[in-house]
Coordinates of C-alpha atoms and ligand atoms in Angstrom, one line a residue:
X9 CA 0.0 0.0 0.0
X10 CA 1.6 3.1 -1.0
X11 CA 2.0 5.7 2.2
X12 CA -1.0 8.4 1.8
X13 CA -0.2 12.0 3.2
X14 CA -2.7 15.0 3.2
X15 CA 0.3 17.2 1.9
X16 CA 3.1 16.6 -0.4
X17 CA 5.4 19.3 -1.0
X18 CA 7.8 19.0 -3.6
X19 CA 10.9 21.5 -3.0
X20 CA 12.8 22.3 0.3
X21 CA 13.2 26.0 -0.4
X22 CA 11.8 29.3 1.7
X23 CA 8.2 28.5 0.4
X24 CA 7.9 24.7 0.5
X25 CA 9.9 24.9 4.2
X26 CA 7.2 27.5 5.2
X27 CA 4.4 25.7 4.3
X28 CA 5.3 22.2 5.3
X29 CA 6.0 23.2 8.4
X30 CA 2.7 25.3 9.3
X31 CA 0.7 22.8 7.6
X32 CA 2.2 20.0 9.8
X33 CA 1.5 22.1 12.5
X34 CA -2.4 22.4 12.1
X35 CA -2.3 18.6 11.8
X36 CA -1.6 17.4 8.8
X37 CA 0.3 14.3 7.6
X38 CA 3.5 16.0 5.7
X39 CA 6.1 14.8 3.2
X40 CA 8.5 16.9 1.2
X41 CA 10.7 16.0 -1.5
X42 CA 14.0 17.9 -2.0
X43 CA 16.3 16.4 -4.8
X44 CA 19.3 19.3 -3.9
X45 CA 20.2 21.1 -0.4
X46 CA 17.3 21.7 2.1
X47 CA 16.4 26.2 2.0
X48 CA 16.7 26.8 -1.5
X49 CA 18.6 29.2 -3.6
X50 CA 17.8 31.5 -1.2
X51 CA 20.1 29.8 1.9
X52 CA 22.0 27.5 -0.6
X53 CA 22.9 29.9 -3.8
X54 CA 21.2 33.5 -3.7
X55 CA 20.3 35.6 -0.4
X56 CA 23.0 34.3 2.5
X57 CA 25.9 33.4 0.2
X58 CA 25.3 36.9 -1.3
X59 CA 25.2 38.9 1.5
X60 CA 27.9 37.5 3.1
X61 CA 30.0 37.9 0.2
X62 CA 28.6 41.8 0.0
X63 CA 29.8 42.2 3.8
X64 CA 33.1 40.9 2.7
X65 CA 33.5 42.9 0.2
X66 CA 32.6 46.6 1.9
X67 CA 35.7 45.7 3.9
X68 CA 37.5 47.2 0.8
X69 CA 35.9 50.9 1.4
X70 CA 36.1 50.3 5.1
X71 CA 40.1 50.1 4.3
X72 CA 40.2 53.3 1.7
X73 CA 38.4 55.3 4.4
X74 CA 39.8 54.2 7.7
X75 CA 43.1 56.8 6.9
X76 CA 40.7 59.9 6.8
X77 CA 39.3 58.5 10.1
X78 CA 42.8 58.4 11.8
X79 CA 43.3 54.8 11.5
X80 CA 46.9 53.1 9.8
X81 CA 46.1 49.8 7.8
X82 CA 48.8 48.2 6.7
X83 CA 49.4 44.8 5.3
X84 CA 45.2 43.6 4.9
X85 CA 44.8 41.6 2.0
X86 CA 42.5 39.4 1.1
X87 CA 41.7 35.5 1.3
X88 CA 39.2 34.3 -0.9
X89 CA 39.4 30.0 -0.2
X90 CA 38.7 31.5 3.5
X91 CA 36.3 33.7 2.9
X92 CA 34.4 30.5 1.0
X93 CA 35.4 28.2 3.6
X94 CA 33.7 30.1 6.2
X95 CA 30.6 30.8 4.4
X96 CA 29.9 27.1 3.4
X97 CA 30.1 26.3 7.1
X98 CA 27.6 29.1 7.9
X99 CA 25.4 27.3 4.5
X100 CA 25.9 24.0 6.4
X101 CA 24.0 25.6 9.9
X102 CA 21.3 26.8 8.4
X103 CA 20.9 23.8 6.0
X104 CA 20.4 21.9 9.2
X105 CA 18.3 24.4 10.8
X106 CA 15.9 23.7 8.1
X107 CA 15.9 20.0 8.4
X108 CA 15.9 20.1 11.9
X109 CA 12.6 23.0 11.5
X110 CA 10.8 20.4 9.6
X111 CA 11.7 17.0 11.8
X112 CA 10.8 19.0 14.6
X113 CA 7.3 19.7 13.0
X114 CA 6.6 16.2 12.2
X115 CA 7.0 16.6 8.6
X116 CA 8.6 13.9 6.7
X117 CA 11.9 14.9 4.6
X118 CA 12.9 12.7 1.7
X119 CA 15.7 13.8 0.2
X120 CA 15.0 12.6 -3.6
X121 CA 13.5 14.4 -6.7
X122 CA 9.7 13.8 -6.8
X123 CA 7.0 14.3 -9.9
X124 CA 4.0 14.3 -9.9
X125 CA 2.3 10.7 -11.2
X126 CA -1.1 11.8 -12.0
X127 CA -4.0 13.4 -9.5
X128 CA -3.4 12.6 -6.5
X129 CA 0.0 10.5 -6.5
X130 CA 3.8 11.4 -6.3
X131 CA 6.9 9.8 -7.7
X132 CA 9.9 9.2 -5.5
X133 CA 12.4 9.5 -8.3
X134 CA 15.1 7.4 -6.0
X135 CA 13.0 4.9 -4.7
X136 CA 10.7 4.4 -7.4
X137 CA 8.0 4.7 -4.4
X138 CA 4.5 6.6 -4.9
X139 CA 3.2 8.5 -2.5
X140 CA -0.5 9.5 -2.4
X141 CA -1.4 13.0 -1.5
X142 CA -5.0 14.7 -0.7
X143 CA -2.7 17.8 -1.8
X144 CA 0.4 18.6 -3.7
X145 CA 2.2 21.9 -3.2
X146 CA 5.0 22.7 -6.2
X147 CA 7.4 24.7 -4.4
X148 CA 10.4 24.0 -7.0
X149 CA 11.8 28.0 -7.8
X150 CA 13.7 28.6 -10.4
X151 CA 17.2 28.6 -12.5
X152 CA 19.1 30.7 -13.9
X153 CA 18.4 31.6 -18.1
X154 CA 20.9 30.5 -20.6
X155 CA 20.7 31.9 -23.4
X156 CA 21.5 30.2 -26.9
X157 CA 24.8 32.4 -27.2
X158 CA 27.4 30.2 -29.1
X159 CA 29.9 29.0 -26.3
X160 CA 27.3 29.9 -23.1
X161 CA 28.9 26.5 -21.5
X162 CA 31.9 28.3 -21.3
X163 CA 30.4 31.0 -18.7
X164 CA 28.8 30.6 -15.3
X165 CA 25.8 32.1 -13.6
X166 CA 25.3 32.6 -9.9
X167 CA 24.7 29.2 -9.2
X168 CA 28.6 28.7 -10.2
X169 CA 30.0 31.9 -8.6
X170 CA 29.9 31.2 -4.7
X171 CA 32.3 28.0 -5.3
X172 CA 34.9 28.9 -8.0
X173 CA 38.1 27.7 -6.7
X174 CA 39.8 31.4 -7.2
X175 CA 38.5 34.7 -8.0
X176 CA 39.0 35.5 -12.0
X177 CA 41.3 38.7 -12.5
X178 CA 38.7 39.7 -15.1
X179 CA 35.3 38.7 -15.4
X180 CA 32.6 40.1 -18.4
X181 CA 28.6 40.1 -16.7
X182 CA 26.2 40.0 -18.8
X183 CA 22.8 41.7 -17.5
X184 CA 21.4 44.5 -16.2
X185 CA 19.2 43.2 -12.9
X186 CA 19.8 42.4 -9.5
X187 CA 22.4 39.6 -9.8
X188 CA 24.6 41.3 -12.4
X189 CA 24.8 44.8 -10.3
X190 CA 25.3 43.0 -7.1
X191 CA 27.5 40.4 -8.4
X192 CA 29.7 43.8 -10.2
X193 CA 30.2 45.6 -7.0
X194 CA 31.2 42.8 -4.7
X195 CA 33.6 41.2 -7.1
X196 CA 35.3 44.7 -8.3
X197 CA 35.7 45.3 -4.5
X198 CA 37.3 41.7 -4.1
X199 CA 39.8 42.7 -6.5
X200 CA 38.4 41.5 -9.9
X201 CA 38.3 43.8 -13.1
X202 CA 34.9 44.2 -14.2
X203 CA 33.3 44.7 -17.0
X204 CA 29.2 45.0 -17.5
X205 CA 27.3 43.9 -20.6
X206 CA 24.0 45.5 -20.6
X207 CA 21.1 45.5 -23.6
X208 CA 19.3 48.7 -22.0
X209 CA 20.7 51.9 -21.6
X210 CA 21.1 51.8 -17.9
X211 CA 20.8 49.4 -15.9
X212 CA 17.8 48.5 -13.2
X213 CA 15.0 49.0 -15.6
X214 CA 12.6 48.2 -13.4
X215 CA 13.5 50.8 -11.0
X216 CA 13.4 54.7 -10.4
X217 CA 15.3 56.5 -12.8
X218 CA 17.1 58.9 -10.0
X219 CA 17.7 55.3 -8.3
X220 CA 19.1 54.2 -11.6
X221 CA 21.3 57.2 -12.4
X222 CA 23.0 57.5 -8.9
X223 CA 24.0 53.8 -8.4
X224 CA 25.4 53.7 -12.7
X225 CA 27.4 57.0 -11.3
X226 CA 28.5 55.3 -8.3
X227 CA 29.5 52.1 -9.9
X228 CA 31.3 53.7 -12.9
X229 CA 33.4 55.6 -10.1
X230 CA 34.2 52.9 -8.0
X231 CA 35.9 51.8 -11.8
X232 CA 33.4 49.4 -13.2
X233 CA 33.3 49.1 -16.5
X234 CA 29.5 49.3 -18.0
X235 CA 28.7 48.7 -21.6
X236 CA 25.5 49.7 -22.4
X237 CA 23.2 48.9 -25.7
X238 CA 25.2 45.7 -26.2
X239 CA 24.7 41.7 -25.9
X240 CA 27.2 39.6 -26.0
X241 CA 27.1 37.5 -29.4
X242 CA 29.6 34.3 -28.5
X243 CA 32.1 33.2 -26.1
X244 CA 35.6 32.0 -27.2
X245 CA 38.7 30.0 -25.6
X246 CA 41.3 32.4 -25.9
X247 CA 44.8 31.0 -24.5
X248 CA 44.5 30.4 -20.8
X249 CA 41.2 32.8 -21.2
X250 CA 38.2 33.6 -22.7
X251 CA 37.1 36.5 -25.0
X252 CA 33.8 38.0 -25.4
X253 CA 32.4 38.8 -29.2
X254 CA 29.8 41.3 -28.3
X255 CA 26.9 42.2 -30.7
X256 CA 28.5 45.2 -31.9
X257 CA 31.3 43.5 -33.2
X258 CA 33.5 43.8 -30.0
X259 CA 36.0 41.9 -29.0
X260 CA 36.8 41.5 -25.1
X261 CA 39.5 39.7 -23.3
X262 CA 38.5 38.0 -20.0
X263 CA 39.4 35.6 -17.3
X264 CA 35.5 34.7 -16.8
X265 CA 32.3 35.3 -18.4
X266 CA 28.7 35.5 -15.9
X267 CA 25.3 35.7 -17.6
X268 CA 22.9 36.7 -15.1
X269 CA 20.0 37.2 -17.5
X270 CA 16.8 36.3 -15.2
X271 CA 15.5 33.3 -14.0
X272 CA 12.9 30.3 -15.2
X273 CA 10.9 28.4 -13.1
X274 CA 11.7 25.0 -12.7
X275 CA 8.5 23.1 -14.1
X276 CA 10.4 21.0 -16.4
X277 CA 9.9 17.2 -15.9
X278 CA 7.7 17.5 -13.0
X279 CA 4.7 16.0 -14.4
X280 CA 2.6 19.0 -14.1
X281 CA 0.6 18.2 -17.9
X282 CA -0.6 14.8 -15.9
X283 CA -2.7 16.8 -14.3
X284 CA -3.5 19.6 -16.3
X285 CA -1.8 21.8 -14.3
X286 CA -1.1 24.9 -16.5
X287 CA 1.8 27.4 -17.4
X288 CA 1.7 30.7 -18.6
X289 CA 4.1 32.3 -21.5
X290 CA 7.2 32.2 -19.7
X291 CA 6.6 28.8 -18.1
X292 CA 5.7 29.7 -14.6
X293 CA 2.7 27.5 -12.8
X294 CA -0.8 29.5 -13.4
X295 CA -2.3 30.5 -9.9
X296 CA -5.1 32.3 -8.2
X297 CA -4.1 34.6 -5.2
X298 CA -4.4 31.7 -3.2
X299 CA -1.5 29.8 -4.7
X300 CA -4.4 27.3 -6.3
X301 CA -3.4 25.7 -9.8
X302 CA -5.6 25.2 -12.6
X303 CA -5.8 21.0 -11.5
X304 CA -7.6 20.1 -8.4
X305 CA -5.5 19.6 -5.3
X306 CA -2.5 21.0 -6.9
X307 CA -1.0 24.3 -5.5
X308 CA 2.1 26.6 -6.4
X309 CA 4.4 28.9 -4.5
X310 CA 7.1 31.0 -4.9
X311 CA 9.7 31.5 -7.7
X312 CA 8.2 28.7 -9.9
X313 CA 5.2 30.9 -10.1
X314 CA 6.9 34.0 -11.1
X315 CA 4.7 37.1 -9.2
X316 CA 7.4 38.6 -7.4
X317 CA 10.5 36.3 -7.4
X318 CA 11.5 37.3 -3.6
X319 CA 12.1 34.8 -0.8
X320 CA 10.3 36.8 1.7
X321 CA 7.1 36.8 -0.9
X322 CA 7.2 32.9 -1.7
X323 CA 7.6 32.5 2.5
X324 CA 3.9 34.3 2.8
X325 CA 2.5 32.8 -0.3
X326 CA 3.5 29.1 1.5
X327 CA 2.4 30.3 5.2
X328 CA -1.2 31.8 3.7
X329 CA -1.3 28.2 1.7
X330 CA -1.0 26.3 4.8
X331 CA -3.3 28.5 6.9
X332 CA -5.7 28.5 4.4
X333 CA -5.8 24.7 3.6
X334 CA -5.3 23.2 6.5
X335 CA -5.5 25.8 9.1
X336 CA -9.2 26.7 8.7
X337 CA -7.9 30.3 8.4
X338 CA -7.9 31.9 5.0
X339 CA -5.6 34.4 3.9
X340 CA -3.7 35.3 0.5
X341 CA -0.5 37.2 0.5
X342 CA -0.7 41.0 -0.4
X343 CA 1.6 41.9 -3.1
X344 CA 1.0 45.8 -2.8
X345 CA 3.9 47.8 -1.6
X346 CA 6.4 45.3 -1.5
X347 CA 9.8 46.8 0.0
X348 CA 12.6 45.5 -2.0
X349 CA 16.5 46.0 -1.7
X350 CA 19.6 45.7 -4.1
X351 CA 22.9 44.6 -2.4
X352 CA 24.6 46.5 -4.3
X353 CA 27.3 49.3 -3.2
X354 CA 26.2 51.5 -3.0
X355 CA 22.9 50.3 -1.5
X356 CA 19.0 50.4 -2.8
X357 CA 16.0 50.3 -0.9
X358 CA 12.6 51.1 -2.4
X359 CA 9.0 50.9 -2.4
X360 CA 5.8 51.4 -4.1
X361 CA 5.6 53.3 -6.5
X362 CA 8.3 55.2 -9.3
X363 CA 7.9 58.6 -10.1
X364 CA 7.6 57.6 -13.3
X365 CA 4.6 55.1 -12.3
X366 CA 3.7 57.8 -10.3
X367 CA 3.2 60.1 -13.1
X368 CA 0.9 57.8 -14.8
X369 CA -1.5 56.8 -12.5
X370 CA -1.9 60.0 -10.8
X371 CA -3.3 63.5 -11.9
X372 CA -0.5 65.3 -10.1
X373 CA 2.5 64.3 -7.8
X374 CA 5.5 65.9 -5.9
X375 CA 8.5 64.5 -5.5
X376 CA 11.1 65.2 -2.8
X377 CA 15.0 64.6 -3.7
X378 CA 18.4 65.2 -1.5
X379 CA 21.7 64.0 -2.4
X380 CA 24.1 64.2 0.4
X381 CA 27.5 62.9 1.9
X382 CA 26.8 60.2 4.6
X383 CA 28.8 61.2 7.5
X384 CA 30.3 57.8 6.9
X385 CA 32.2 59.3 4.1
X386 CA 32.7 62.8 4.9
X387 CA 36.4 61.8 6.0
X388 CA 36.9 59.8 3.5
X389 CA 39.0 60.1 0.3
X390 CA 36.0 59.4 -2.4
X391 CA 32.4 61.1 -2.4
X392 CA 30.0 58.8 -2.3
X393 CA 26.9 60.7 -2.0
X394 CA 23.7 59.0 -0.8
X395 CA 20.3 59.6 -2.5
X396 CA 16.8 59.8 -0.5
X397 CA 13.4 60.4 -2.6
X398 CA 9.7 60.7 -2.0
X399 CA 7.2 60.4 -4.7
X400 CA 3.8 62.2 -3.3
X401 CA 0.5 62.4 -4.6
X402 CA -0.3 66.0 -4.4
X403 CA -4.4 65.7 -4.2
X404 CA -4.1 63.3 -0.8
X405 CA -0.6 63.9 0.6
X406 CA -0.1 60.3 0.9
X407 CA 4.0 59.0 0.3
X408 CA 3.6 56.4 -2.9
X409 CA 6.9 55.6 -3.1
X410 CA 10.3 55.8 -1.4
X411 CA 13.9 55.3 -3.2
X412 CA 17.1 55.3 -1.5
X413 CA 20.7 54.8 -2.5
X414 CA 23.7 54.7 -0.2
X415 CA 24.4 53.0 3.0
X416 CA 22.4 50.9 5.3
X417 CA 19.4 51.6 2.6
X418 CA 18.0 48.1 2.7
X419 CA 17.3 48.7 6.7
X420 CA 16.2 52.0 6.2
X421 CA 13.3 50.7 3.8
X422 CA 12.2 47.8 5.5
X423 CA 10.7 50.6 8.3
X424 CA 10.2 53.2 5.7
X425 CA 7.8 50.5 4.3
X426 CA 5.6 50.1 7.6
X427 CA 5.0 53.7 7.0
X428 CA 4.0 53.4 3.2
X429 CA 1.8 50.4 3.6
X430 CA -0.2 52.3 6.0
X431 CA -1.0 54.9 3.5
X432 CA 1.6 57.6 5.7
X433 CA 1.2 61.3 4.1
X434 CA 4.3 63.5 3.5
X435 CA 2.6 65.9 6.3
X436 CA 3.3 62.7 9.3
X437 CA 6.3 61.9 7.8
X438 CA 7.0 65.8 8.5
X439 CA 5.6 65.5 11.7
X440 CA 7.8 63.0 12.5
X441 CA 11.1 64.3 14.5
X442 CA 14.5 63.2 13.0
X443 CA 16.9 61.5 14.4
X444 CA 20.3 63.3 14.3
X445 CA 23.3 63.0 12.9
X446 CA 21.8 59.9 10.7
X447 CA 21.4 59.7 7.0
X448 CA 17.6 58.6 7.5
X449 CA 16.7 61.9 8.8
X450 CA 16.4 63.2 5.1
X451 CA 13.4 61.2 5.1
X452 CA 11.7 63.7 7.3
X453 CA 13.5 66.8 6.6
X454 CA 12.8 67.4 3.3
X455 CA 10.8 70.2 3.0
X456 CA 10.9 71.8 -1.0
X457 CA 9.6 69.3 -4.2
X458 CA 12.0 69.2 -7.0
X459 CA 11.3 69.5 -10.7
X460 CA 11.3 66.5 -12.2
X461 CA 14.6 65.1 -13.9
X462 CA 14.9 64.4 -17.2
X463 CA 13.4 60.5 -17.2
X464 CA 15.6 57.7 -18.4
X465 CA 15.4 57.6 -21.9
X466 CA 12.6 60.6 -23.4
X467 CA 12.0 64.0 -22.8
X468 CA 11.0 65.5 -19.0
X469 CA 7.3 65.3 -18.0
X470 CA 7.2 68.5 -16.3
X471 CA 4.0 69.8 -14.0
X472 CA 1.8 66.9 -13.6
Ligands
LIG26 P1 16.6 40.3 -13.5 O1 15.3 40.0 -14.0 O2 16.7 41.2 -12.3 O3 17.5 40.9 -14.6 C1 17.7 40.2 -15.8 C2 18.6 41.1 -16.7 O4 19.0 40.4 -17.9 C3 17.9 42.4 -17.2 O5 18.8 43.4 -17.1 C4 17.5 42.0 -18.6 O6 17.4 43.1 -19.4 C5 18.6 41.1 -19.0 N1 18.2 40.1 -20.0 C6 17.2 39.2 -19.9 N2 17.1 38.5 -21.0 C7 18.1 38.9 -21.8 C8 18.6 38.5 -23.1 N3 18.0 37.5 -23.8 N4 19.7 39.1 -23.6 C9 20.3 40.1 -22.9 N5 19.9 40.5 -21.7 C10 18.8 39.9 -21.2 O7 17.2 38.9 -13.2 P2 18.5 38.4 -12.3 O8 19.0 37.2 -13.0 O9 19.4 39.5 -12.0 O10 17.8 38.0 -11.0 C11 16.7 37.1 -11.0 C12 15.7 37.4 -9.9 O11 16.2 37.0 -8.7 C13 15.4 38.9 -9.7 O12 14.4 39.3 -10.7 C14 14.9 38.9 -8.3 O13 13.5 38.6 -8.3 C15 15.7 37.9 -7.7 N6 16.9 38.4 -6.9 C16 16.6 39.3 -5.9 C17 17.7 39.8 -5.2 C18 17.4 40.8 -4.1 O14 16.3 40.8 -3.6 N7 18.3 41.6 -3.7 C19 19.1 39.6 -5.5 C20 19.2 38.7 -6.7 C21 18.1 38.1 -7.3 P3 16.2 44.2 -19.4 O15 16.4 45.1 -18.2 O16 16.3 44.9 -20.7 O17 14.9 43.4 -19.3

């Protein structure tokens, strides 16, 4: 008799974690397949690894400035098998943390890839067992996109990066998004040449223009290279190296070449057509707001669903999905007004709404800009200046959106978004006394709107 469970979740990342567990704890009989390393890309290849490697990284500007702060540092260099070293042990806590999370809860953990049979039943890919499940929860993220670039097996992507054996002198990244900028300003501070690939004309699409235009400046100054309007056409051996043909009819030299060009959900080979579960355009599960799939009993969270790729996001979308199926209590996660952050260096925080968004949903807005020179770096030898911006809708004073560049910006949005998501107008924020000498005081200091830049690409929308 095959083992019958009332949920099967197939992936051990933030969203299938989330959900097995709270589902488990209303009572439910709980297995989980995971055919890779239990948290995801988020513990395993993406969030922690990154950060870590960020932190490491700032240590570089730490160095430059600590002379303008009175303080000698001779000798630092730095040590990248230990830096690795260290953060695979850190991977290898929280990996068990997870397991651990999920044995406390009862759930069962089978580490083995899983697809789905037909309505109802579950594959054990290593055992060859079936498992029978009142509900199956795909939970499976993504992967990085490789494009069909003559010689892409000759680059890597970020699920390469955190484990090559030594830094490159030179590495090429292709992209213009989140991995490719935060991947750019670590590795140039860790002492590798880089140069940026980008098909836009700046990079960040998706985000505020000033946003967009500070952190380009600050990246070409802190010397990396950024080539916009440009793809990269093939990748060569070349000697010891490689060399990049670009689009243009470039030719680059490099050490290593790093396509971070997006992500696709994993649905491939999971058996999702056995029960008509379907995808949409670019491959991700269909869902309602409840995570439900087109086939009966079949749900879908996080990446592999493609709303809003953040772990944070798939972690609510898994918890509501638990509550809601097995908790008795309802609830869909709210993807208004989701604060998000760059790790870049410099730093972006944001959320809600672009001025350029901004501009067309509302009759009339204000928005409120200060560039400044953290006191962090007033001492220091290179001016990094820090951007803070409020987009306001003039007719009901309320703050749609706030964009910050420089340091600590990530923690400064996370509150800045408490105050957005309750509808805050630019009057409280005024009301609200600053706290002095700190860089987030611009948020409630600035008194004067600005006329609106020139926007990325097109002529300035002024009034409005
Ligand atoms: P993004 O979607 O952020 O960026 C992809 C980039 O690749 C864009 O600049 C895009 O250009 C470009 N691109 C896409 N297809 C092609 C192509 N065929 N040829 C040339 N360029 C192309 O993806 P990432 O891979 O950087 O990150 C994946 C996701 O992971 C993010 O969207 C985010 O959800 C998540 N993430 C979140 C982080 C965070 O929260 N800090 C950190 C890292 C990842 P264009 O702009 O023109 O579309």
């Amino acid at each position: 008799m095959p083992e019958t469970v009332d949920l099967f979740v197939i992936g051990g990342g933030s969203g299938g974690v989330r959900a097995a567990r709270i589902a488990a704890g209303h009572g439910a009989k709980v297995a989980l397949a995971e055919e890779y390393r239990y948290g995801g890309t988020c513990v395993i290849r993406g969030c922690v690894p990154k950060k870590l490697l960020t932190l490491a990284s700032r240590f570089a500007d730490d160095f430059a400035r600590a002379p303008g702060y009175g303080w000698r540092i001779d000798g630092a260099h730095f040590d990248w098998p230990a830096l690795r070293q260290a953060k695979d042990r850190e991977l290898a806590r929280l990996e068990a943390i997870y397991r651990d999370g999920l044995a406390r809860a009862g759930v069962r953990t089978i580490d083995s890839r899983a697809v789905i049979e037909g309505p109802g039943r579950v594959r054990l890919l290593a055992t060859g067992e079936t498992v029978r499940a009142a509900h199956i929860l795909v939970a499976t993220g993504g992967t990085p996109y490789l494009p069909p670039t003559p010689g892409v097996e000759l680059g890597i992507t970020s699920n390469e990066v955190f484990d090559l054996p030594r830094l490159p002198g030179r590495m090429v990244i292709e992209g213009g998004g989140f991995i490719a900028v935060e991947f750019a300003c670590l590795l140039q501070r860790l002492g590798v040449e880089v140069t940026i690939v980008y098909r836009g004309d700046l990079v960040l699409r998706l985000f505020d223009d000033d946003l967009r235009r500070h952190l380009d400046a600050a990246m070409r100054d802190a010397g990396i290279a950024i080539r916009t309007g440009e793809t990269i056409a093939a990748i060569e051996r070349d000697g010891a190296g490689l060399r990049v043909r670009t689009a243009r009819g470039e030719s680059l030299a490099t050490d290593s070449v790093m396509l971070a060009l997006g992500r696709v959900p994993n649905t491939r080979g999971l058996g999702l057509e056995t029960v008509g579960a379907e995808l949409d355009e670019r491959g991700a599960i269909r869902v309602s707001a409840d995570s439900k799939t087109t086939a009966e009993g079949v749900w879908a969270v996080g990446d592999v669903t493609d709303r809003i790729a953040l772990t944070p996001v798939a972690i609510r979308e898994g918890h509501a999905f638990a509550d809601t199926v097995f908790g008795g209590r309802p609830w869909t996660c709210d993807h208004e007004d989701v604060a998000q952050a760059v790790f870049a260096t410099p730093e972006i925080g944001t959320v809600g709404l672009t001025e350029a968004q901004a501009r067309e949903r509302f009759a009339a807005i204000d928005v409120y800009r200060s560039r400044f020179r953290p006191m962090s770096n007033v001492l220091a030898p290179r001016i990094e200046r820090m951007l803070v911006k409020l987009v306001v809708d003039r007719a009901s004073d309320r703050v749609l959106g706030v964009h910050l560049c420089g340091p600590d910006a990530a923690e400064m949005i996370q509150l800045a978004a408490i105050a957005v998501k309750m509808g805050a107008t630019k009057r409280q924020f005024d009301q609200t006394v600053a706290v002095h000498p700190t860089a987030a005081e611009e948020l409630v200091t600035m008194r004067e709107p600005v006329e609106p830049a020139e926007p990325v690409g097109g002529a300035a929308t002024i009034g409005g």
